[in-house]
mmCIF file of N, CA and C in Angstrom:
data_model
loop_
_atom_site.group_PDB
_atom_site.id
_atom_site.type_symbol
_atom_site.label_atom_id
_atom_site.label_comp_id
_atom_site.label_asym_id
_atom_site.label_seq_id
_atom_site.Cartn_x
_atom_site.Cartn_y
_atom_site.Cartn_z
ATOM 1 N N MET A 1 36.484 -178.354 49.224
ATOM 2 C CA MET A 1 36.901 -177.497 50.310
ATOM 3 C C MET A 1 37.873 -178.260 51.181
ATOM 4 N N ASN A 2 38.750 -177.525 51.789
ATOM 5 C CA ASN A 2 39.713 -178.151 52.675
ATOM 6 C C ASN A 2 39.025 -178.505 53.991
ATOM 7 N N TRP A 3 38.886 -179.800 54.228
ATOM 8 C CA TRP A 3 38.173 -180.257 55.432
ATOM 9 C C TRP A 3 38.935 -179.911 56.704
ATOM 10 N N CYS A 4 40.249 -179.724 56.594
ATOM 11 C CA CYS A 4 41.049 -179.325 57.768
ATOM 12 C C CYS A 4 40.623 -177.952 58.262
ATOM 13 N N ILE A 5 40.378 -177.032 57.316
ATOM 14 C CA ILE A 5 39.935 -175.690 57.704
ATOM 15 C C ILE A 5 38.596 -175.777 58.416
ATOM 16 N N LEU A 6 37.687 -176.557 57.866
ATOM 17 C CA LEU A 6 36.375 -176.725 58.489
ATOM 18 C C LEU A 6 36.514 -177.297 59.891
ATOM 19 N N TYR A 7 37.365 -178.282 60.045
ATOM 20 C CA TYR A 7 37.580 -178.886 61.361
ATOM 21 C C TYR A 7 38.136 -177.862 62.344
ATOM 22 N N LEU A 8 39.117 -177.068 61.893
ATOM 23 C CA LEU A 8 39.723 -176.064 62.772
ATOM 24 C C LEU A 8 38.703 -175.032 63.248
ATOM 25 N N PHE A 9 37.780 -174.658 62.356
ATOM 26 C CA PHE A 9 36.786 -173.663 62.743
ATOM 27 C C PHE A 9 35.686 -174.254 63.618
ATOM 28 N N LEU A 10 35.362 -175.511 63.415
ATOM 29 C CA LEU A 10 34.278 -176.109 64.201
ATOM 30 C C LEU A 10 34.751 -176.658 65.534
ATOM 31 N N PHE A 11 35.926 -177.270 65.565
ATOM 32 C CA PHE A 11 36.365 -177.970 66.777
ATOM 33 C C PHE A 11 37.720 -177.507 67.296
ATOM 34 N N GLY A 12 38.496 -176.820 66.474
ATOM 35 C CA GLY A 12 39.866 -176.468 66.842
ATOM 36 C C GLY A 12 39.984 -175.100 67.476
ATOM 37 N N PRO A 13 41.185 -174.556 67.412
ATOM 38 C CA PRO A 13 41.463 -173.287 68.081
ATOM 39 C C PRO A 13 40.716 -172.089 67.489
ATOM 40 N N PHE A 14 40.164 -172.245 66.284
ATOM 41 C CA PHE A 14 39.450 -171.127 65.660
ATOM 42 C C PHE A 14 37.941 -171.205 65.867
ATOM 43 N N ARG A 15 37.473 -172.061 66.762
ATOM 44 C CA ARG A 15 36.029 -172.276 66.911
ATOM 45 C C ARG A 15 35.300 -171.030 67.404
ATOM 46 N N ASN A 16 35.991 -170.100 68.053
ATOM 47 C CA ASN A 16 35.348 -168.873 68.524
ATOM 48 C C ASN A 16 35.486 -167.725 67.524
ATOM 49 N N THR A 17 36.045 -168.024 66.362
ATOM 50 C CA THR A 17 36.219 -167.010 65.323
ATOM 51 C C THR A 17 34.862 -166.697 64.704
ATOM 52 N N ASP A 18 34.774 -165.529 64.123
ATOM 53 C CA ASP A 18 33.536 -165.088 63.474
ATOM 54 C C ASP A 18 33.080 -166.133 62.454
ATOM 55 N N LYS A 19 31.853 -166.591 62.620
ATOM 56 C CA LYS A 19 31.332 -167.660 61.751
ATOM 57 C C LYS A 19 31.088 -167.170 60.325
ATOM 58 N N SER A 20 30.890 -165.872 60.149
ATOM 59 C CA SER A 20 30.663 -165.373 58.791
ATOM 60 C C SER A 20 31.897 -165.596 57.918
ATOM 61 N N PHE A 21 33.071 -165.575 58.540
ATOM 62 C CA PHE A 21 34.303 -165.853 57.799
ATOM 63 C C PHE A 21 34.276 -167.279 57.262
ATOM 64 N N LEU A 22 33.865 -168.215 58.132
ATOM 65 C CA LEU A 22 33.754 -169.615 57.710
ATOM 66 C C LEU A 22 32.682 -169.761 56.635
ATOM 67 N N CYS A 23 31.567 -169.056 56.816
ATOM 68 C CA CYS A 23 30.493 -169.125 55.817
ATOM 69 C C CYS A 23 30.977 -168.612 54.464
ATOM 70 N N ASN A 24 31.786 -167.556 54.485
ATOM 71 C CA ASN A 24 32.322 -167.024 53.228
ATOM 72 C C ASN A 24 33.251 -168.026 52.551
ATOM 73 N N ILE A 25 34.049 -168.728 53.352
ATOM 74 C CA ILE A 25 34.933 -169.758 52.792
ATOM 75 C C ILE A 25 34.097 -170.860 52.142
ATOM 76 N N ILE A 26 33.061 -171.308 52.851
ATOM 77 C CA ILE A 26 32.190 -172.366 52.315
ATOM 78 C C ILE A 26 31.478 -171.872 51.060
ATOM 79 N N LEU A 27 30.973 -170.638 51.093
ATOM 80 C CA LEU A 27 30.269 -170.076 49.939
ATOM 81 C C LEU A 27 31.195 -169.982 48.725
ATOM 82 N N ASP A 28 32.423 -169.519 48.940
ATOM 83 C CA ASP A 28 33.392 -169.454 47.836
ATOM 84 C C ASP A 28 33.667 -170.835 47.260
ATOM 85 N N ASP A 29 33.765 -171.820 48.142
ATOM 86 C CA ASP A 29 34.013 -173.187 47.695
ATOM 87 C C ASP A 29 32.844 -173.703 46.857
ATOM 88 N N ILE A 30 31.631 -173.414 47.304
ATOM 89 C CA ILE A 30 30.439 -173.840 46.554
ATOM 90 C C ILE A 30 30.425 -173.173 45.184
ATOM 91 N N LYS A 31 30.754 -171.885 45.139
ATOM 92 C CA LYS A 31 30.783 -171.172 43.855
ATOM 93 C C LYS A 31 31.810 -171.787 42.910
ATOM 94 N N GLN A 32 32.985 -172.115 43.438
ATOM 95 C CA GLN A 32 34.021 -172.721 42.597
ATOM 96 C C GLN A 32 33.568 -174.075 42.068
ATOM 97 N N HIS A 33 32.962 -174.886 42.937
ATOM 98 C CA HIS A 33 32.475 -176.187 42.483
ATOM 99 C C HIS A 33 31.370 -176.016 41.450
ATOM 100 N N ASN A 34 30.522 -175.025 41.644
ATOM 101 C CA ASN A 34 29.446 -174.770 40.696
ATOM 102 C C ASN A 34 30.020 -174.368 39.340
ATOM 103 N N GLU A 35 31.058 -173.525 39.344
ATOM 104 C CA GLU A 35 31.688 -173.118 38.088
ATOM 105 C C GLU A 35 32.319 -174.309 37.381
ATOM 106 N N VAL A 36 32.980 -175.156 38.141
ATOM 107 C CA VAL A 36 33.602 -176.351 37.556
ATOM 108 C C VAL A 36 32.526 -177.270 36.991
ATOM 109 N N PHE A 37 31.450 -177.469 37.755
ATOM 110 C CA PHE A 37 30.360 -178.333 37.303
ATOM 111 C C PHE A 37 29.715 -177.762 36.045
ATOM 112 N N THR A 38 29.435 -176.453 36.059
ATOM 113 C CA THR A 38 28.820 -175.810 34.895
ATOM 114 C C THR A 38 29.718 -175.944 33.672
ATOM 115 N N SER A 39 30.995 -175.718 33.861
ATOM 116 C CA SER A 39 31.947 -175.850 32.759
ATOM 117 C C SER A 39 31.975 -177.277 32.236
ATOM 118 N N SER A 40 31.948 -178.236 33.149
ATOM 119 C CA SER A 40 31.959 -179.647 32.756
ATOM 120 C C SER A 40 30.715 -179.994 31.952
ATOM 121 N N VAL A 41 29.562 -179.499 32.399
ATOM 122 C CA VAL A 41 28.311 -179.763 31.676
ATOM 123 C C VAL A 41 28.368 -179.133 30.288
ATOM 124 N N LYS A 42 28.871 -177.905 30.205
ATOM 125 C CA LYS A 42 28.972 -177.242 28.898
ATOM 126 C C LYS A 42 29.902 -178.004 27.965
ATOM 127 N N ASN A 43 31.034 -178.459 28.484
ATOM 128 C CA ASN A 43 31.970 -179.226 27.657
ATOM 129 C C ASN A 43 31.354 -180.534 27.192
ATOM 130 N N THR A 44 30.655 -181.218 28.106
ATOM 131 C CA THR A 44 30.008 -182.482 27.749
ATOM 132 C C THR A 44 28.925 -182.253 26.709
ATOM 133 N N THR A 45 28.135 -181.201 26.902
ATOM 134 C CA THR A 45 27.074 -180.881 25.946
ATOM 135 C C THR A 45 27.663 -180.575 24.573
ATOM 136 N N ALA A 46 28.730 -179.793 24.546
ATOM 137 C CA ALA A 46 29.376 -179.465 23.270
ATOM 138 C C ALA A 46 29.919 -180.723 22.601
ATOM 139 N N TYR A 47 30.506 -181.612 23.403
ATOM 140 C CA TYR A 47 31.042 -182.862 22.853
ATOM 141 C C TYR A 47 29.915 -183.703 22.257
ATOM 142 N N ILE A 48 28.811 -183.824 22.992
ATOM 143 C CA ILE A 48 27.681 -184.630 22.507
ATOM 144 C C ILE A 48 27.119 -184.024 21.228
ATOM 145 N N LYS A 49 26.960 -182.698 21.211
ATOM 146 C CA LYS A 49 26.453 -182.043 20.002
ATOM 147 C C LYS A 49 27.389 -182.294 18.826
ATOM 148 N N ASN A 50 28.687 -182.262 19.092
ATOM 149 C CA ASN A 50 29.673 -182.499 18.044
ATOM 150 C C ASN A 50 29.566 -183.922 17.515
ATOM 151 N N VAL A 51 29.455 -184.893 18.428
ATOM 152 C CA VAL A 51 29.349 -186.299 18.018
ATOM 153 C C VAL A 51 28.064 -186.522 17.233
ATOM 154 N N ILE A 52 26.944 -185.998 17.754
ATOM 155 C CA ILE A 52 25.662 -186.159 17.057
ATOM 156 C C ILE A 52 25.714 -185.450 15.710
ATOM 157 N N GLY A 53 26.305 -184.249 15.699
ATOM 158 C CA GLY A 53 26.430 -183.505 14.442
ATOM 159 C C GLY A 53 27.235 -184.271 13.416
ATOM 160 N N ASN A 54 28.339 -184.864 13.850
ATOM 161 C CA ASN A 54 29.162 -185.652 12.930
ATOM 162 C C ASN A 54 28.396 -186.858 12.419
ATOM 163 N N LYS A 55 27.642 -187.517 13.299
ATOM 164 C CA LYS A 55 26.862 -188.686 12.898
ATOM 165 C C LYS A 55 25.792 -188.282 11.887
ATOM 166 N N LEU A 56 25.099 -187.169 12.159
ATOM 167 C CA LEU A 56 24.079 -186.703 11.229
ATOM 168 C C LEU A 56 24.700 -186.324 9.889
ATOM 169 N N GLU A 57 25.870 -185.714 9.945
ATOM 170 C CA GLU A 57 26.558 -185.335 8.715
ATOM 171 C C GLU A 57 26.935 -186.577 7.911
ATOM 172 N N GLU A 58 27.443 -187.605 8.591
ATOM 173 C CA GLU A 58 27.799 -188.854 7.907
ATOM 174 C C GLU A 58 26.561 -189.492 7.281
ATOM 175 N N ASP A 59 25.457 -189.525 8.039
ATOM 176 C CA ASP A 59 24.215 -190.098 7.515
ATOM 177 C C ASP A 59 23.722 -189.312 6.306
ATOM 178 N N THR A 60 23.806 -187.996 6.378
ATOM 179 C CA THR A 60 23.361 -187.158 5.266
ATOM 180 C C THR A 60 24.214 -187.410 4.029
ATOM 181 N N ILE A 61 25.515 -187.508 4.218
ATOM 182 C CA ILE A 61 26.410 -187.779 3.080
ATOM 183 C C ILE A 61 26.079 -189.132 2.459
ATOM 184 N N LYS A 62 25.808 -190.140 3.286
ATOM 185 C CA LYS A 62 25.448 -191.466 2.766
ATOM 186 C C LYS A 62 24.161 -191.394 1.956
ATOM 187 N N LYS A 63 23.167 -190.666 2.479
ATOM 188 C CA LYS A 63 21.889 -190.558 1.763
ATOM 189 C C LYS A 63 22.060 -189.805 0.449
ATOM 190 N N ILE A 64 22.860 -188.759 0.460
ATOM 191 C CA ILE A 64 23.110 -188.009 -0.774
ATOM 192 C C ILE A 64 23.816 -188.892 -1.796
ATOM 193 N N THR A 65 24.765 -189.682 -1.340
ATOM 194 C CA THR A 65 25.474 -190.601 -2.242
ATOM 195 C C THR A 65 24.502 -191.607 -2.848
ATOM 196 N N ILE A 66 23.607 -192.150 -2.031
ATOM 197 C CA ILE A 66 22.602 -193.102 -2.530
ATOM 198 C C ILE A 66 21.715 -192.428 -3.570
ATOM 199 N N LEU A 67 21.270 -191.199 -3.268
ATOM 200 C CA LEU A 67 20.417 -190.477 -4.216
ATOM 201 C C LEU A 67 21.160 -190.174 -5.521
ATOM 202 N N GLN A 68 22.438 -189.830 -5.420
ATOM 203 C CA GLN A 68 23.230 -189.577 -6.627
ATOM 204 C C GLN A 68 23.364 -190.845 -7.464
ATOM 205 N N ASN A 69 23.569 -191.969 -6.799
ATOM 206 C CA ASN A 69 23.660 -193.243 -7.521
ATOM 207 C C ASN A 69 22.339 -193.578 -8.201
ATOM 208 N N GLN A 70 21.227 -193.360 -7.507
ATOM 209 C CA GLN A 70 19.916 -193.620 -8.101
ATOM 210 C C GLN A 70 19.667 -192.694 -9.289
ATOM 211 N N LEU A 71 20.067 -191.437 -9.140
ATOM 212 C CA LEU A 71 19.904 -190.480 -10.234
ATOM 213 C C LEU A 71 20.733 -190.889 -11.451
ATOM 214 N N GLU A 72 21.921 -191.379 -11.214
ATOM 215 C CA GLU A 72 22.774 -191.837 -12.313
ATOM 216 C C GLU A 72 22.138 -193.031 -13.027
ATOM 217 N N ILE A 73 21.553 -193.948 -12.266
ATOM 218 C CA ILE A 73 20.862 -195.099 -12.867
ATOM 219 C C ILE A 73 19.693 -194.620 -13.718
ATOM 220 N N ILE A 74 18.937 -193.656 -13.209
ATOM 221 C CA ILE A 74 17.798 -193.118 -13.970
ATOM 222 C C ILE A 74 18.289 -192.462 -15.255
ATOM 223 N N ARG A 75 19.361 -191.704 -15.174
ATOM 224 C CA ARG A 75 19.920 -191.063 -16.373
ATOM 225 C C ARG A 75 20.338 -192.103 -17.415
ATOM 226 N N LYS A 76 21.004 -193.151 -16.939
ATOM 227 C CA LYS A 76 21.431 -194.205 -17.866
ATOM 228 C C LYS A 76 20.223 -194.858 -18.523
ATOM 229 N N ASN A 77 19.181 -195.112 -17.735
ATOM 230 C CA ASN A 77 17.966 -195.723 -18.290
ATOM 231 C C ASN A 77 17.301 -194.798 -19.304
ATOM 232 N N LEU A 78 17.268 -193.523 -19.005
ATOM 233 C CA LEU A 78 16.666 -192.566 -19.942
ATOM 234 C C LEU A 78 17.481 -192.477 -21.234
ATOM 235 N N ASN A 79 18.800 -192.489 -21.088
ATOM 236 C CA ASN A 79 19.654 -192.425 -22.278
ATOM 237 C C ASN A 79 19.509 -193.682 -23.126
ATOM 238 N N SER A 80 19.393 -194.831 -22.486
ATOM 239 C CA SER A 80 19.253 -196.070 -23.254
ATOM 240 C C SER A 80 17.876 -196.155 -23.907
ATOM 241 N N ASP A 81 16.848 -195.605 -23.267
ATOM 242 C CA ASP A 81 15.500 -195.610 -23.849
ATOM 243 C C ASP A 81 15.399 -194.657 -25.033
ATOM 244 N N SER A 82 16.124 -193.570 -24.984
ATOM 245 C CA SER A 82 16.033 -192.571 -26.053
ATOM 246 C C SER A 82 16.820 -192.981 -27.292
ATOM 247 N N LYS A 83 17.677 -193.981 -27.197
ATOM 248 C CA LYS A 83 18.482 -194.405 -28.351
ATOM 249 C C LYS A 83 17.756 -195.345 -29.228
#
């Protein structure tokens, strides 16, 4: 919020102005900050989910690769035993 406006309404030439007008300005400012904060939290949450998702995906791919390698070793052993 613009602190100059607040100062003008509290101590300056507008101090006798209707206080509900000042309250509405403050309320609008709080709403805007809340929207920015909420948006920031949503963006951060999405980023974290994306990073964690990518990490889990990488781990899963590594485990699948390990399992495929183990399966290939088992196949080779079975083929050599059957000969």
